[in-house]
mmCIF file with all atom_site columns, C-alpha atoms in Angstrom:
data_model
loop_
_atom_site.group_PDB
_atom_site.id
_atom_site.type_symbol
_atom_site.label_atom_id
_atom_site.label_alt_id
_atom_site.label_comp_id
_atom_site.label_asym_id
_atom_site.label_entity_id
_atom_site.label_seq_id
_atom_site.pdbx_PDB_ins_code
_atom_site.Cartn_x
_atom_site.Cartn_y
_atom_site.Cartn_z
_atom_site.occupancy
_atom_site.B_iso_or_equiv
_atom_site.pdbx_formal_charge
_atom_site.auth_seq_id
_atom_site.auth_comp_id
_atom_site.auth_asym_id
_atom_site.auth_atom_id
_atom_site.pdbx_PDB_model_num
ATOM 1   C CA . GLN N 1 1   ? 87.159  108.229 79.412  1.00 65.00 ? 20  GLN N CA 1
ATOM 2   C CA . GLY N 1 2   ? 89.958  107.754 81.889  1.00 72.00 ? 21  GLY N CA 1
ATOM 3   C CA . ARG N 1 3   ? 92.676  105.163 82.045  1.00 92.00 ? 22  ARG N CA 1
ATOM 4   C CA . LEU N 1 4   ? 93.618  102.653 84.700  1.00 97.00 ? 23  LEU N CA 1
ATOM 5   C CA . VAL N 1 5   ? 97.217  101.470 84.806  1.00 97.00 ? 24  VAL N CA 1
ATOM 6   C CA . GLU N 1 6   ? 98.262  98.574  87.013  1.00 97.00 ? 25  GLU N CA 1
ATOM 7   C CA . SER N 1 7   ? 101.732 97.657  88.191  1.00 98.00 ? 26  SER N CA 1
ATOM 8   C CA . GLY N 1 8   ? 103.448 95.528  90.805  1.00 98.00 ? 27  GLY N CA 1
ATOM 9   C CA . GLY N 1 9   ? 102.714 91.999  89.675  1.00 97.00 ? 28  GLY N CA 1
ATOM 10  C CA . GLY N 1 10  ? 105.382 89.323  89.600  1.00 98.00 ? 29  GLY N CA 1
ATOM 11  C CA . SER N 1 11  ? 106.377 85.824  90.630  1.00 98.00 ? 30  SER N CA 1
ATOM 12  C CA . VAL N 1 12  ? 106.803 84.829  94.257  1.00 98.00 ? 31  VAL N CA 1
ATOM 13  C CA . GLN N 1 13  ? 106.889 81.691  96.328  1.00 98.00 ? 32  GLN N CA 1
ATOM 14  C CA . ALA N 1 14  ? 104.042 80.726  98.605  1.00 98.00 ? 33  ALA N CA 1
ATOM 15  C CA . GLY N 1 15  ? 104.083 82.819  101.754 1.00 98.00 ? 34  GLY N CA 1
ATOM 16  C CA . GLY N 1 16  ? 105.590 85.781  99.951  1.00 98.00 ? 35  GLY N CA 1
ATOM 17  C CA . SER N 1 17  ? 104.217 89.276  99.409  1.00 98.00 ? 36  SER N CA 1
ATOM 18  C CA . LEU N 1 18  ? 103.480 91.638  96.554  1.00 98.00 ? 37  LEU N CA 1
ATOM 19  C CA . ARG N 1 19  ? 102.055 95.126  96.361  1.00 98.00 ? 38  ARG N CA 1
ATOM 20  C CA . LEU N 1 20  ? 99.908  96.093  93.415  1.00 98.00 ? 39  LEU N CA 1
ATOM 21  C CA . SER N 1 21  ? 99.237  99.675  92.376  1.00 98.00 ? 40  SER N CA 1
ATOM 22  C CA . CYS N 1 22  ? 96.602  101.131 90.101  1.00 98.00 ? 41  CYS N CA 1
ATOM 23  C CA . ILE N 1 23  ? 96.776  104.715 88.918  1.00 97.00 ? 42  ILE N CA 1
ATOM 24  C CA . ALA N 1 24  ? 93.553  106.213 87.570  1.00 96.00 ? 43  ALA N CA 1
ATOM 25  C CA . SER N 1 25  ? 93.546  109.261 85.339  1.00 95.00 ? 44  SER N CA 1
ATOM 26  C CA . ILE N 1 26  ? 90.295  110.502 86.897  1.00 92.00 ? 45  ILE N CA 1
ATOM 27  C CA . TYR N 1 27  ? 88.411  109.930 90.144  1.00 91.00 ? 46  TYR N CA 1
ATOM 28  C CA . ARG N 1 28  ? 85.472  107.530 90.198  1.00 93.00 ? 47  ARG N CA 1
ATOM 29  C CA . TYR N 1 29  ? 83.269  106.578 93.103  1.00 94.00 ? 48  TYR N CA 1
ATOM 30  C CA . LYS N 1 30  ? 84.507  103.053 93.472  1.00 95.00 ? 49  LYS N CA 1
ATOM 31  C CA . MET N 1 31  ? 87.705  101.260 92.568  1.00 96.00 ? 50  MET N CA 1
ATOM 32  C CA . ALA N 1 32  ? 88.436  97.589  92.934  1.00 97.00 ? 51  ALA N CA 1
ATOM 33  C CA . TRP N 1 33  ? 90.788  94.737  92.208  1.00 98.00 ? 52  TRP N CA 1
ATOM 34  C CA . PHE N 1 34  ? 89.647  91.645  90.398  1.00 98.00 ? 53  PHE N CA 1
ATOM 35  C CA . ARG N 1 35  ? 91.548  88.544  89.399  1.00 98.00 ? 54  ARG N CA 1
ATOM 36  C CA . GLN N 1 36  ? 91.165  85.869  86.808  1.00 98.00 ? 55  GLN N CA 1
ATOM 37  C CA . ALA N 1 37  ? 92.898  82.526  86.640  1.00 97.00 ? 56  ALA N CA 1
ATOM 38  C CA . PRO N 1 38  ? 93.053  80.588  83.351  1.00 93.00 ? 57  PRO N CA 1
ATOM 39  C CA . GLY N 1 39  ? 89.726  78.927  82.643  1.00 95.00 ? 58  GLY N CA 1
ATOM 40  C CA . LYS N 1 40  ? 87.980  80.644  85.526  1.00 97.00 ? 59  LYS N CA 1
ATOM 41  C CA . GLU N 1 41  ? 85.586  83.541  85.914  1.00 97.00 ? 60  GLU N CA 1
ATOM 42  C CA . ARG N 1 42  ? 86.890  86.952  86.860  1.00 98.00 ? 61  ARG N CA 1
ATOM 43  C CA . GLU N 1 43  ? 86.304  87.421  90.583  1.00 98.00 ? 62  GLU N CA 1
ATOM 44  C CA . GLY N 1 44  ? 86.289  90.404  92.873  1.00 98.00 ? 63  GLY N CA 1
ATOM 45  C CA . VAL N 1 45  ? 89.108  90.604  95.402  1.00 98.00 ? 64  VAL N CA 1
ATOM 46  C CA . ALA N 1 46  ? 88.672  93.926  97.173  1.00 98.00 ? 65  ALA N CA 1
ATOM 47  C CA . ALA N 1 47  ? 86.949  97.247  96.609  1.00 97.00 ? 66  ALA N CA 1
ATOM 48  C CA . SER N 1 48  ? 87.165  100.810 97.870  1.00 95.00 ? 67  SER N CA 1
ATOM 49  C CA . ILE N 1 49  ? 83.820  102.570 97.874  1.00 94.00 ? 68  ILE N CA 1
ATOM 50  C CA . GLY N 1 50  ? 83.222  106.299 97.930  1.00 89.00 ? 69  GLY N CA 1
ATOM 51  C CA . SER N 1 51  ? 85.156  109.258 99.282  1.00 81.00 ? 70  SER N CA 1
ATOM 52  C CA . SER N 1 52  ? 85.346  107.675 102.736 1.00 81.00 ? 71  SER N CA 1
ATOM 53  C CA . SER N 1 53  ? 87.035  104.638 101.151 1.00 81.00 ? 72  SER N CA 1
ATOM 54  C CA . SER N 1 54  ? 84.797  102.064 102.727 1.00 91.00 ? 73  SER N CA 1
ATOM 55  C CA . LEU N 1 55  ? 86.427  98.677  102.056 1.00 94.00 ? 74  LEU N CA 1
ATOM 56  C CA . MET N 1 56  ? 85.078  95.338  100.915 1.00 96.00 ? 75  MET N CA 1
ATOM 57  C CA . TYR N 1 57  ? 87.019  92.075  100.707 1.00 97.00 ? 76  TYR N CA 1
ATOM 58  C CA . ASP N 1 58  ? 86.335  88.662  99.333  1.00 97.00 ? 77  ASP N CA 1
ATOM 59  C CA . ASP N 1 59  ? 86.437  86.079  102.106 1.00 97.00 ? 78  ASP N CA 1
ATOM 60  C CA . SER N 1 60  ? 89.326  84.262  100.430 1.00 97.00 ? 79  SER N CA 1
ATOM 61  C CA . VAL N 1 61  ? 91.702  87.185  100.978 1.00 98.00 ? 80  VAL N CA 1
ATOM 62  C CA . LYS N 1 62  ? 90.554  88.635  104.289 1.00 95.00 ? 81  LYS N CA 1
ATOM 63  C CA . ASP N 1 63  ? 93.369  88.874  106.844 1.00 94.00 ? 82  ASP N CA 1
ATOM 64  C CA . ARG N 1 64  ? 95.974  88.458  104.099 1.00 98.00 ? 83  ARG N CA 1
ATOM 65  C CA . PHE N 1 65  ? 95.315  91.319  101.674 1.00 98.00 ? 84  PHE N CA 1
ATOM 66  C CA . THR N 1 66  ? 95.015  94.994  102.555 1.00 98.00 ? 85  THR N CA 1
ATOM 67  C CA . LEU N 1 67  ? 93.431  97.535  100.241 1.00 97.00 ? 86  LEU N CA 1
ATOM 68  C CA . SER N 1 68  ? 94.152  101.227 100.456 1.00 96.00 ? 87  SER N CA 1
ATOM 69  C CA . ARG N 1 69  ? 93.304  104.226 98.337  1.00 94.00 ? 88  ARG N CA 1
ATOM 70  C CA . ASP N 1 70  ? 94.985  107.572 97.968  1.00 92.00 ? 89  ASP N CA 1
ATOM 71  C CA . THR N 1 71  ? 92.203  109.750 96.602  1.00 88.00 ? 90  THR N CA 1
ATOM 72  C CA . ALA N 1 72  ? 94.519  112.731 96.125  1.00 90.00 ? 91  ALA N CA 1
ATOM 73  C CA . LYS N 1 73  ? 96.615  110.633 93.744  1.00 92.00 ? 92  LYS N CA 1
ATOM 74  C CA . ASN N 1 74  ? 93.720  108.588 92.332  1.00 92.00 ? 93  ASN N CA 1
ATOM 75  C CA . THR N 1 75  ? 95.724  105.516 93.216  1.00 95.00 ? 94  THR N CA 1
ATOM 76  C CA . LEU N 1 76  ? 94.578  102.173 94.585  1.00 97.00 ? 95  LEU N CA 1
ATOM 77  C CA . TYR N 1 77  ? 96.949  99.794  96.325  1.00 97.00 ? 96  TYR N CA 1
ATOM 78  C CA . LEU N 1 78  ? 96.636  96.125  97.194  1.00 98.00 ? 97  LEU N CA 1
ATOM 79  C CA . GLN N 1 79  ? 99.128  94.742  99.685  1.00 98.00 ? 98  GLN N CA 1
ATOM 80  C CA . MET N 1 80  ? 99.111  90.978  99.366  1.00 98.00 ? 99  MET N CA 1
ATOM 81  C CA . ASN N 1 81  ? 100.740 88.948  102.121 1.00 98.00 ? 100 ASN N CA 1
ATOM 82  C CA . ASP N 1 82  ? 100.987 85.216  102.759 1.00 98.00 ? 101 ASP N CA 1
ATOM 83  C CA . LEU N 1 83  ? 100.332 84.534  99.093  1.00 98.00 ? 102 LEU N CA 1
ATOM 84  C CA . LYS N 1 84  ? 99.084  81.108  98.073  1.00 98.00 ? 103 LYS N CA 1
ATOM 85  C CA . PRO N 1 85  ? 99.252  79.340  94.702  1.00 97.00 ? 104 PRO N CA 1
ATOM 86  C CA . GLU N 1 86  ? 95.496  79.786  94.355  1.00 97.00 ? 105 GLU N CA 1
ATOM 87  C CA . ASP N 1 87  ? 96.060  83.567  94.379  1.00 98.00 ? 106 ASP N CA 1
ATOM 88  C CA . SER N 1 88  ? 97.768  83.279  90.990  1.00 98.00 ? 107 SER N CA 1
ATOM 89  C CA . GLY N 1 89  ? 96.139  84.981  88.040  1.00 98.00 ? 108 GLY N CA 1
ATOM 90  C CA . MET N 1 90  ? 95.832  88.205  86.137  1.00 98.00 ? 109 MET N CA 1
ATOM 91  C CA . TYR N 1 91  ? 94.887  91.022  88.474  1.00 98.00 ? 110 TYR N CA 1
ATOM 92  C CA . TYR N 1 92  ? 92.767  93.810  87.051  1.00 98.00 ? 111 TYR N CA 1
ATOM 93  C CA . CYS N 1 93  ? 91.977  97.221  88.416  1.00 98.00 ? 112 CYS N CA 1
ATOM 94  C CA . ALA N 1 94  ? 88.461  98.494  87.778  1.00 98.00 ? 113 ALA N CA 1
ATOM 95  C CA . SER N 1 95  ? 86.440  101.592 88.510  1.00 96.00 ? 114 SER N CA 1
ATOM 96  C CA . ASP N 1 96  ? 82.912  102.886 88.185  1.00 96.00 ? 115 ASP N CA 1
ATOM 97  C CA . SER N 1 97  ? 80.913  105.974 89.021  1.00 94.00 ? 116 SER N CA 1
ATOM 98  C CA . ARG N 1 98  ? 77.752  104.253 90.256  1.00 93.00 ? 117 ARG N CA 1
ATOM 99  C CA . ALA N 1 99  ? 77.157  104.349 93.994  1.00 88.00 ? 118 ALA N CA 1
ATOM 100 C CA . ARG N 1 100 ? 76.342  100.703 94.598  1.00 88.00 ? 119 ARG N CA 1
ATOM 101 C CA . ALA N 1 101 ? 79.016  98.943  96.680  1.00 90.00 ? 120 ALA N CA 1
ATOM 102 C CA . SER N 1 102 ? 79.884  95.683  95.000  1.00 94.00 ? 121 SER N CA 1
ATOM 103 C CA . LEU N 1 103 ? 82.517  93.114  94.079  1.00 96.00 ? 122 LEU N CA 1
ATOM 104 C CA . ASP N 1 104 ? 80.462  92.043  91.077  1.00 97.00 ? 123 ASP N CA 1
ATOM 105 C CA . LYS N 1 105 ? 82.395  92.589  87.864  1.00 97.00 ? 124 LYS N CA 1
ATOM 106 C CA . ASN N 1 106 ? 79.209  93.722  86.143  1.00 97.00 ? 125 ASN N CA 1
ATOM 107 C CA . GLU N 1 107 ? 79.115  96.764  88.423  1.00 96.00 ? 126 GLU N CA 1
ATOM 108 C CA . TYR N 1 108 ? 82.375  98.102  86.968  1.00 97.00 ? 127 TYR N CA 1
ATOM 109 C CA . MET N 1 109 ? 82.600  99.785  83.606  1.00 96.00 ? 128 MET N CA 1
ATOM 110 C CA . TYR N 1 110 ? 86.255  100.761 83.359  1.00 96.00 ? 129 TYR N CA 1
ATOM 111 C CA . TRP N 1 111 ? 89.122  98.296  83.366  1.00 97.00 ? 130 TRP N CA 1
ATOM 112 C CA . GLY N 1 112 ? 92.881  98.268  83.207  1.00 98.00 ? 131 GLY N CA 1
ATOM 113 C CA . GLN N 1 113 ? 95.005  95.869  81.170  1.00 97.00 ? 132 GLN N CA 1
ATOM 114 C CA . GLY N 1 114 ? 95.984  93.745  84.137  1.00 97.00 ? 133 GLY N CA 1
ATOM 115 C CA . THR N 1 115 ? 99.158  92.664  85.889  1.00 98.00 ? 134 THR N CA 1
ATOM 116 C CA . GLN N 1 116 ? 100.169 89.029  86.307  1.00 98.00 ? 135 GLN N CA 1
ATOM 117 C CA . VAL N 1 117 ? 100.650 87.439  89.721  1.00 98.00 ? 136 VAL N CA 1
ATOM 118 C CA . THR N 1 118 ? 102.193 83.985  89.920  1.00 98.00 ? 137 THR N CA 1
ATOM 119 C CA . VAL N 1 119 ? 102.633 82.170  93.212  1.00 98.00 ? 138 VAL N CA 1
ATOM 120 C CA . SER N 1 120 ? 104.603 78.943  93.228  1.00 98.00 ? 139 SER N CA 1
ATOM 121 C CA . SER N 1 121 ? 104.364 76.273  95.875  1.00 95.00 ? 140 SER N CA 1
#
């Protein structure tokens, strides 16, 4: 079915940076990052849609996070700068073959195991 493997999480102080990577075993039309803090719903952070890698961002991370996708390597990257404590949570990579551009978790069928991001104030 294809695996998604995340890496790059860690602990940083506010204002710091991290770079997350997600390697997919097969290509799918869209790939995205989601995050989930304890007791909260899983929310979409950023998505790469289609072969042209059209990008979508949640408003909370615009101008701080940069998404990129290497389609030749089936790898998705999330560069996170100026991290804030509210960015803390488990970050999940997801993918799906359906064409609809979305940051809705219900639009993604395949999920990785997650990588933890902790930002201290």
